[in-house]
Amino acid sequence: DSGVTQTPKHLITATGQRVTLRCSPRSGDLSVYWYQQSLDQGLQFLIQYYNGEERAKGNILERFSAQQFPDLHSELNLSSLELGDSALYFCASSSPGEKLFFGSGTQLSVL
Amino acid sequence: DQQVKQNSPSLSVQEGRISILNCDYTNSMFDYFLWYKKYPAEGPTFLISISSIKDKNEDGRFTVFLNKSAKHLSLHIVPSQPGDSAVYFCAASYDVGAGGTSYGKLTFGQGTILTVHP
């Protein structure tokens, strides 16, 4: 158990819809990261938050947004969903200079 | 642009033998490299890392070698065990600054499926 909790584990939705993925980091970790794993792209960095502020951005689509709340949990919002957004979405957390600990992921299926 | 590449999608090894997983990178700014292991229905878990100031790091049965001139790293598992069967991801990062070391923005390879046969 990495200590990083992601909900829900599975999500099935339709094209055009909006979903929210939730992540609770390990106790004490201020940084939260979101990664997307699709079949053809591998694990891709989306975005990082540190103590409530956006710290780094990767290949995140404009239809996607994230935030980190005062209690340090984070949410990844995906809107106007397309078939190609079907993927495994991982959240990870870390302390400064430390390695990342990953959650078990949310499997998103867009039908 | 695939900055980190694992050219072998899969590797099959007999129990007790050595497993060698390879990874190549193109970005010269990378100065920190990691290997993660992933089992089905679980998130990646950290295995071993190496800084660019070293060329070898060892942790039990796992050793990572870094050849900076060739932009190549490898993971050796000796001896291999059936429980090592998983997907192995190579990842790379560099200090993005912002007031401190930040190695969380990892660039991952595509992964290599390792199967260790009893």
mmCIF file of N, CA and C in Angstrom, chain B residues 7-90:
data_model
loop_
_atom_site.group_PDB
_atom_site.id
_atom_site.type_symbol
_atom_site.label_atom_id
_atom_site.label_comp_id
_atom_site.label_asym_id
_atom_site.label_seq_id
_atom_site.Cartn_x
_atom_site.Cartn_y
_atom_site.Cartn_z
ATOM 1 N N ASN B 7 13.115 -0.294 -25.799
ATOM 2 C CA ASN B 7 12.894 -0.890 -27.114
ATOM 3 C C ASN B 7 12.399 -2.329 -27.072
ATOM 4 N N SER B 8 12.520 -2.962 -25.913
ATOM 5 C CA SER B 8 12.041 -4.337 -25.812
ATOM 6 C C SER B 8 10.692 -4.348 -25.100
ATOM 7 N N PRO B 9 9.612 -4.656 -25.814
ATOM 8 C CA PRO B 9 8.295 -4.686 -25.163
ATOM 9 C C PRO B 9 8.191 -5.812 -24.141
ATOM 10 N N SER B 10 8.954 -6.879 -24.347
ATOM 11 C CA SER B 10 8.846 -8.001 -23.418
ATOM 12 C C SER B 10 10.174 -8.729 -23.304
ATOM 13 N N LEU B 11 10.313 -9.450 -22.193
ATOM 14 C CA LEU B 11 11.519 -10.224 -21.913
ATOM 15 C C LEU B 11 11.096 -11.450 -21.116
ATOM 16 N N SER B 12 11.599 -12.609 -21.540
ATOM 17 C CA SER B 12 11.291 -13.849 -20.838
ATOM 18 C C SER B 12 12.582 -14.474 -20.334
ATOM 19 N N VAL B 13 12.591 -14.828 -19.051
ATOM 20 C CA VAL B 13 13.821 -15.315 -18.415
ATOM 21 C C VAL B 13 13.487 -16.511 -17.533
ATOM 22 N N GLN B 14 14.450 -17.404 -17.398
ATOM 23 C CA GLN B 14 14.281 -18.555 -16.516
ATOM 24 C C GLN B 14 14.626 -18.154 -15.076
ATOM 25 N N GLU B 15 13.896 -18.698 -14.139
ATOM 26 C CA GLU B 15 14.163 -18.441 -12.718
ATOM 27 C C GLU B 15 15.633 -18.729 -12.394
ATOM 28 N N GLY B 16 16.244 -17.840 -11.631
ATOM 29 C CA GLY B 16 17.626 -18.014 -11.229
ATOM 30 C C GLY B 16 18.627 -17.360 -12.169
ATOM 31 N N ARG B 17 18.184 -17.037 -13.392
ATOM 32 C CA ARG B 17 19.089 -16.398 -14.353
ATOM 33 C C ARG B 17 19.018 -14.873 -14.195
ATOM 34 N N ILE B 18 19.833 -14.189 -14.966
ATOM 35 C CA ILE B 18 19.860 -12.739 -14.918
ATOM 36 C C ILE B 18 18.825 -12.141 -15.881
ATOM 37 N N SER B 19 18.150 -11.115 -15.415
ATOM 38 C CA SER B 19 17.269 -10.341 -16.294
ATOM 39 C C SER B 19 17.943 -8.999 -16.539
ATOM 40 N N ILE B 20 17.999 -8.584 -17.780
ATOM 41 C CA ILE B 20 18.595 -7.294 -18.127
ATOM 42 C C ILE B 20 17.575 -6.500 -18.928
ATOM 43 N N LEU B 21 17.156 -5.384 -18.347
ATOM 44 C CA LEU B 21 16.198 -4.506 -19.007
ATOM 45 C C LEU B 21 16.922 -3.224 -19.407
ATOM 46 N N ASN B 22 16.684 -2.794 -20.614
ATOM 47 C CA ASN B 22 17.414 -1.657 -21.165
ATOM 48 C C ASN B 22 16.537 -0.446 -21.405
ATOM 49 N N CYS B 23 17.189 0.707 -21.395
ATOM 50 C CA CYS B 23 16.480 1.975 -21.557
ATOM 51 C C CYS B 23 17.434 2.986 -22.194
ATOM 52 N N ASP B 24 16.953 3.724 -23.152
ATOM 53 C CA ASP B 24 17.745 4.774 -23.797
ATOM 54 C C ASP B 24 17.020 6.109 -23.657
ATOM 55 N N TYR B 25 17.780 7.168 -23.566
ATOM 56 C CA TYR B 25 17.170 8.486 -23.463
ATOM 57 C C TYR B 25 17.867 9.455 -24.398
ATOM 58 N N THR B 26 17.182 10.532 -24.718
ATOM 59 C CA THR B 26 17.743 11.485 -25.673
ATOM 60 C C THR B 26 18.003 12.861 -25.052
ATOM 61 N N ASN B 27 17.324 13.197 -23.978
ATOM 62 C CA ASN B 27 17.440 14.523 -23.390
ATOM 63 C C ASN B 27 18.663 14.610 -22.472
ATOM 64 N N SER B 28 19.632 15.422 -22.843
ATOM 65 C CA SER B 28 20.874 15.551 -22.063
ATOM 66 C C SER B 28 20.657 16.218 -20.714
ATOM 67 N N MET B 29 19.506 16.834 -20.539
ATOM 68 C CA MET B 29 19.246 17.507 -19.264
ATOM 69 C C MET B 29 18.875 16.512 -18.157
ATOM 70 N N PHE B 30 18.463 15.331 -18.527
ATOM 71 C CA PHE B 30 18.090 14.343 -17.519
ATOM 72 C C PHE B 30 19.295 14.054 -16.628
ATOM 73 N N ASP B 31 19.078 14.115 -15.313
ATOM 74 C CA ASP B 31 20.184 13.826 -14.410
ATOM 75 C C ASP B 31 19.782 12.890 -13.278
ATOM 76 N N TYR B 32 18.591 12.350 -13.396
ATOM 77 C CA TYR B 32 18.124 11.424 -12.362
ATOM 78 C C TYR B 32 17.264 10.381 -13.046
ATOM 79 N N PHE B 33 17.558 9.126 -12.756
ATOM 80 C CA PHE B 33 16.896 8.036 -13.470
ATOM 81 C C PHE B 33 16.337 7.034 -12.472
ATOM 82 N N LEU B 34 15.198 6.500 -12.797
ATOM 83 C CA LEU B 34 14.518 5.598 -11.880
ATOM 84 C C LEU B 34 13.954 4.403 -12.632
ATOM 85 N N TRP B 35 13.769 3.332 -11.917
ATOM 86 C CA TRP B 35 13.024 2.188 -12.420
ATOM 87 C C TRP B 35 11.825 1.964 -11.502
ATOM 88 N N TYR B 36 10.689 1.771 -12.138
ATOM 89 C CA TYR B 36 9.469 1.456 -11.421
ATOM 90 C C TYR B 36 8.975 0.099 -11.909
ATOM 91 N N LYS B 37 8.332 -0.608 -10.999
ATOM 92 C CA LYS B 37 7.752 -1.904 -11.312
ATOM 93 C C LYS B 37 6.239 -1.788 -11.167
ATOM 94 N N LYS B 38 5.516 -2.434 -12.055
ATOM 95 C CA LYS B 38 4.057 -2.339 -11.981
ATOM 96 C C LYS B 38 3.429 -3.709 -12.152
ATOM 97 N N TYR B 39 2.609 -4.073 -11.154
ATOM 98 C CA TYR B 39 1.792 -5.277 -11.248
ATOM 99 C C TYR B 39 0.415 -4.885 -11.758
ATOM 100 N N PRO B 40 -0.321 -5.826 -12.350
ATOM 101 C CA PRO B 40 -1.680 -5.541 -12.820
ATOM 102 C C PRO B 40 -2.551 -4.995 -11.696
ATOM 103 N N ALA B 41 -3.372 -4.034 -12.025
ATOM 104 C CA ALA B 41 -4.336 -3.430 -11.099
ATOM 105 C C ALA B 41 -3.672 -2.686 -9.942
ATOM 106 N N GLU B 42 -2.397 -2.384 -10.076
ATOM 107 C CA GLU B 42 -1.705 -1.594 -9.064
ATOM 108 C C GLU B 42 -0.983 -0.434 -9.740
ATOM 109 N N GLY B 43 -0.644 0.569 -8.948
ATOM 110 C CA GLY B 43 0.152 1.656 -9.486
ATOM 111 C C GLY B 43 1.623 1.274 -9.533
ATOM 112 N N PRO B 44 2.422 2.015 -10.290
ATOM 113 C CA PRO B 44 3.868 1.750 -10.317
ATOM 114 C C PRO B 44 4.470 1.909 -8.926
ATOM 115 N N THR B 45 5.412 1.042 -8.604
ATOM 116 C CA THR B 45 6.126 1.160 -7.331
ATOM 117 C C THR B 45 7.611 1.336 -7.609
ATOM 118 N N PHE B 46 8.207 2.216 -6.840
ATOM 119 C CA PHE B 46 9.622 2.533 -7.018
ATOM 120 C C PHE B 46 10.495 1.322 -6.736
ATOM 121 N N LEU B 47 11.500 1.149 -7.587
ATOM 122 C CA LEU B 47 12.400 0.008 -7.431
ATOM 123 C C LEU B 47 13.814 0.466 -7.069
ATOM 124 N N ILE B 48 14.390 1.291 -7.905
ATOM 125 C CA ILE B 48 15.763 1.730 -7.691
ATOM 126 C C ILE B 48 16.013 2.977 -8.533
ATOM 127 N N SER B 49 16.963 3.796 -8.106
ATOM 128 C CA SER B 49 17.261 5.011 -8.856
ATOM 129 C C SER B 49 18.759 5.220 -8.951
ATOM 130 N N ILE B 50 19.143 6.146 -9.805
ATOM 131 C CA ILE B 50 20.556 6.492 -9.939
ATOM 132 C C ILE B 50 20.679 7.941 -10.374
ATOM 133 N N SER B 51 21.611 8.626 -9.752
ATOM 134 C CA SER B 51 21.908 9.997 -10.124
ATOM 135 C C SER B 51 22.958 9.984 -11.226
ATOM 136 N N SER B 52 22.981 11.050 -12.007
ATOM 137 C CA SER B 52 23.925 11.097 -13.132
ATOM 138 C C SER B 52 25.385 11.212 -12.685
ATOM 139 N N ILE B 53 25.613 11.471 -11.402
ATOM 140 C CA ILE B 53 27.001 11.537 -10.934
ATOM 141 C C ILE B 53 27.557 10.148 -10.664
ATOM 142 N N LYS B 54 26.697 9.145 -10.737
ATOM 143 C CA LYS B 54 27.138 7.768 -10.518
ATOM 144 C C LYS B 54 26.995 6.973 -11.807
ATOM 145 N N ASP B 55 27.646 5.834 -11.862
ATOM 146 C CA ASP B 55 27.433 4.952 -13.010
ATOM 147 C C ASP B 55 26.864 3.603 -12.588
ATOM 148 N N LYS B 56 26.689 3.420 -11.298
ATOM 149 C CA LYS B 56 26.134 2.159 -10.813
ATOM 150 C C LYS B 56 25.485 2.380 -9.456
ATOM 151 N N ASN B 57 24.354 1.712 -9.270
ATOM 152 C CA ASN B 57 23.721 1.706 -7.962
ATOM 153 C C ASN B 57 23.125 0.332 -7.728
ATOM 154 N N GLU B 58 23.364 -0.176 -6.539
ATOM 155 C CA GLU B 58 22.978 -1.549 -6.248
ATOM 156 C C GLU B 58 22.056 -1.601 -5.035
ATOM 157 N N ASP B 59 21.048 -2.452 -5.108
ATOM 158 C CA ASP B 59 20.154 -2.646 -3.970
ATOM 159 C C ASP B 59 19.687 -4.092 -3.987
ATOM 160 N N GLY B 60 20.362 -4.909 -3.210
ATOM 161 C CA GLY B 60 20.008 -6.325 -3.182
ATOM 162 C C GLY B 60 20.213 -6.990 -4.529
ATOM 163 N N ARG B 61 19.153 -7.578 -5.038
ATOM 164 C CA ARG B 61 19.247 -8.285 -6.321
ATOM 165 C C ARG B 61 19.199 -7.335 -7.524
ATOM 166 N N PHE B 62 18.954 -6.066 -7.270
ATOM 167 C CA PHE B 62 18.755 -5.091 -8.348
ATOM 168 C C PHE B 62 19.951 -4.146 -8.462
ATOM 169 N N THR B 63 20.440 -3.999 -9.685
ATOM 170 C CA THR B 63 21.531 -3.072 -9.960
ATOM 171 C C THR B 63 21.175 -2.262 -11.195
ATOM 172 N N VAL B 64 21.362 -0.960 -11.090
ATOM 173 C CA VAL B 64 21.135 -0.106 -12.252
ATOM 174 C C VAL B 64 22.483 0.448 -12.697
ATOM 175 N N PHE B 65 22.716 0.405 -13.996
ATOM 176 C CA PHE B 65 23.934 0.921 -14.604
ATOM 177 C C PHE B 65 23.573 2.090 -15.503
ATOM 178 N N LEU B 66 24.397 3.141 -15.433
ATOM 179 C CA LEU B 66 24.161 4.314 -16.260
ATOM 180 C C LEU B 66 25.396 4.602 -17.114
ATOM 181 N N ASN B 67 25.188 4.711 -18.398
ATOM 182 C CA ASN B 67 26.253 5.085 -19.338
ATOM 183 C C ASN B 67 25.842 6.411 -19.967
ATOM 184 N N LYS B 68 26.368 7.498 -19.404
ATOM 185 C CA LYS B 68 25.940 8.825 -19.836
ATOM 186 C C LYS B 68 26.343 9.134 -21.263
ATOM 187 N N SER B 69 27.521 8.694 -21.652
ATOM 188 C CA SER B 69 27.980 8.998 -23.002
ATOM 189 C C SER B 69 27.085 8.340 -24.045
ATOM 190 N N ALA B 70 26.576 7.182 -23.706
ATOM 191 C CA ALA B 70 25.694 6.468 -24.634
ATOM 192 C C ALA B 70 24.230 6.797 -24.378
ATOM 193 N N LYS B 71 23.957 7.552 -23.332
ATOM 194 C CA LYS B 71 22.581 7.869 -22.917
ATOM 195 C C LYS B 71 21.778 6.575 -22.776
ATOM 196 N N HIS B 72 22.322 5.697 -21.980
ATOM 197 C CA HIS B 72 21.750 4.368 -21.840
ATOM 198 C C HIS B 72 21.809 3.929 -20.383
ATOM 199 N N LEU B 73 20.730 3.333 -19.929
ATOM 200 C CA LEU B 73 20.777 2.705 -18.620
ATOM 201 C C LEU B 73 20.149 1.335 -18.686
ATOM 202 N N SER B 74 20.550 0.510 -17.742
ATOM 203 C CA SER B 74 20.035 -0.847 -17.710
ATOM 204 C C SER B 74 19.769 -1.256 -16.272
ATOM 205 N N LEU B 75 18.847 -2.165 -16.131
ATOM 206 C CA LEU B 75 18.498 -2.737 -14.835
ATOM 207 C C LEU B 75 18.818 -4.218 -14.888
ATOM 208 N N HIS B 76 19.637 -4.665 -13.936
ATOM 209 C CA HIS B 76 19.983 -6.072 -13.847
ATOM 210 C C HIS B 76 19.308 -6.662 -12.612
ATOM 211 N N ILE B 77 18.667 -7.791 -12.799
ATOM 212 C CA ILE B 77 18.042 -8.497 -11.682
ATOM 213 C C ILE B 77 18.704 -9.874 -11.593
ATOM 214 N N VAL B 78 19.390 -10.095 -10.461
ATOM 215 C CA VAL B 78 20.101 -11.358 -10.280
ATOM 216 C C VAL B 78 19.949 -11.856 -8.836
ATOM 217 N N PRO B 79 19.485 -13.085 -8.606
ATOM 218 C CA PRO B 79 18.858 -13.943 -9.602
ATOM 219 C C PRO B 79 17.397 -13.566 -9.804
ATOM 220 N N SER B 80 16.858 -13.831 -10.948
ATOM 221 C CA SER B 80 15.464 -13.516 -11.223
ATOM 222 C C SER B 80 14.551 -14.522 -10.516
ATOM 223 N N GLN B 81 13.413 -14.010 -10.065
ATOM 224 C CA GLN B 81 12.440 -14.850 -9.358
ATOM 225 C C GLN B 81 11.068 -14.691 -10.019
ATOM 226 N N PRO B 82 10.227 -15.704 -9.950
ATOM 227 C CA PRO B 82 8.891 -15.599 -10.564
ATOM 228 C C PRO B 82 8.114 -14.368 -10.081
ATOM 229 N N GLY B 83 8.311 -13.975 -8.841
ATOM 230 C CA GLY B 83 7.641 -12.796 -8.302
ATOM 231 C C GLY B 83 8.102 -11.496 -8.929
ATOM 232 N N ASP B 84 9.184 -11.555 -9.677
ATOM 233 C CA ASP B 84 9.659 -10.359 -10.375
ATOM 234 C C ASP B 84 8.868 -10.102 -11.652
ATOM 235 N N SER B 85 8.044 -11.031 -12.053
ATOM 236 C CA SER B 85 7.235 -10.880 -13.267
ATOM 237 C C SER B 85 6.310 -9.681 -13.106
ATOM 238 N N ALA B 86 6.497 -8.700 -13.973
ATOM 239 C CA ALA B 86 5.760 -7.438 -13.886
ATOM 240 C C ALA B 86 6.146 -6.591 -15.092
ATOM 241 N N VAL B 87 5.563 -5.407 -15.168
ATOM 242 C CA VAL B 87 5.993 -4.437 -16.176
ATOM 243 C C VAL B 87 6.994 -3.502 -15.520
ATOM 244 N N TYR B 88 8.121 -3.304 -16.171
ATOM 245 C CA TYR B 88 9.167 -2.436 -15.643
ATOM 246 C C TYR B 88 9.254 -1.171 -16.486
ATOM 247 N N PHE B 89 9.162 -0.042 -15.810
ATOM 248 C CA PHE B 89 9.248 1.248 -16.472
ATOM 249 C C PHE B 89 10.535 1.949 -16.090
ATOM 250 N N CYS B 90 11.208 2.436 -17.082
ATOM 251 C CA CYS B 90 12.338 3.320 -16.889
ATOM 252 C C CYS B 90 11.793 4.746 -16.885
#
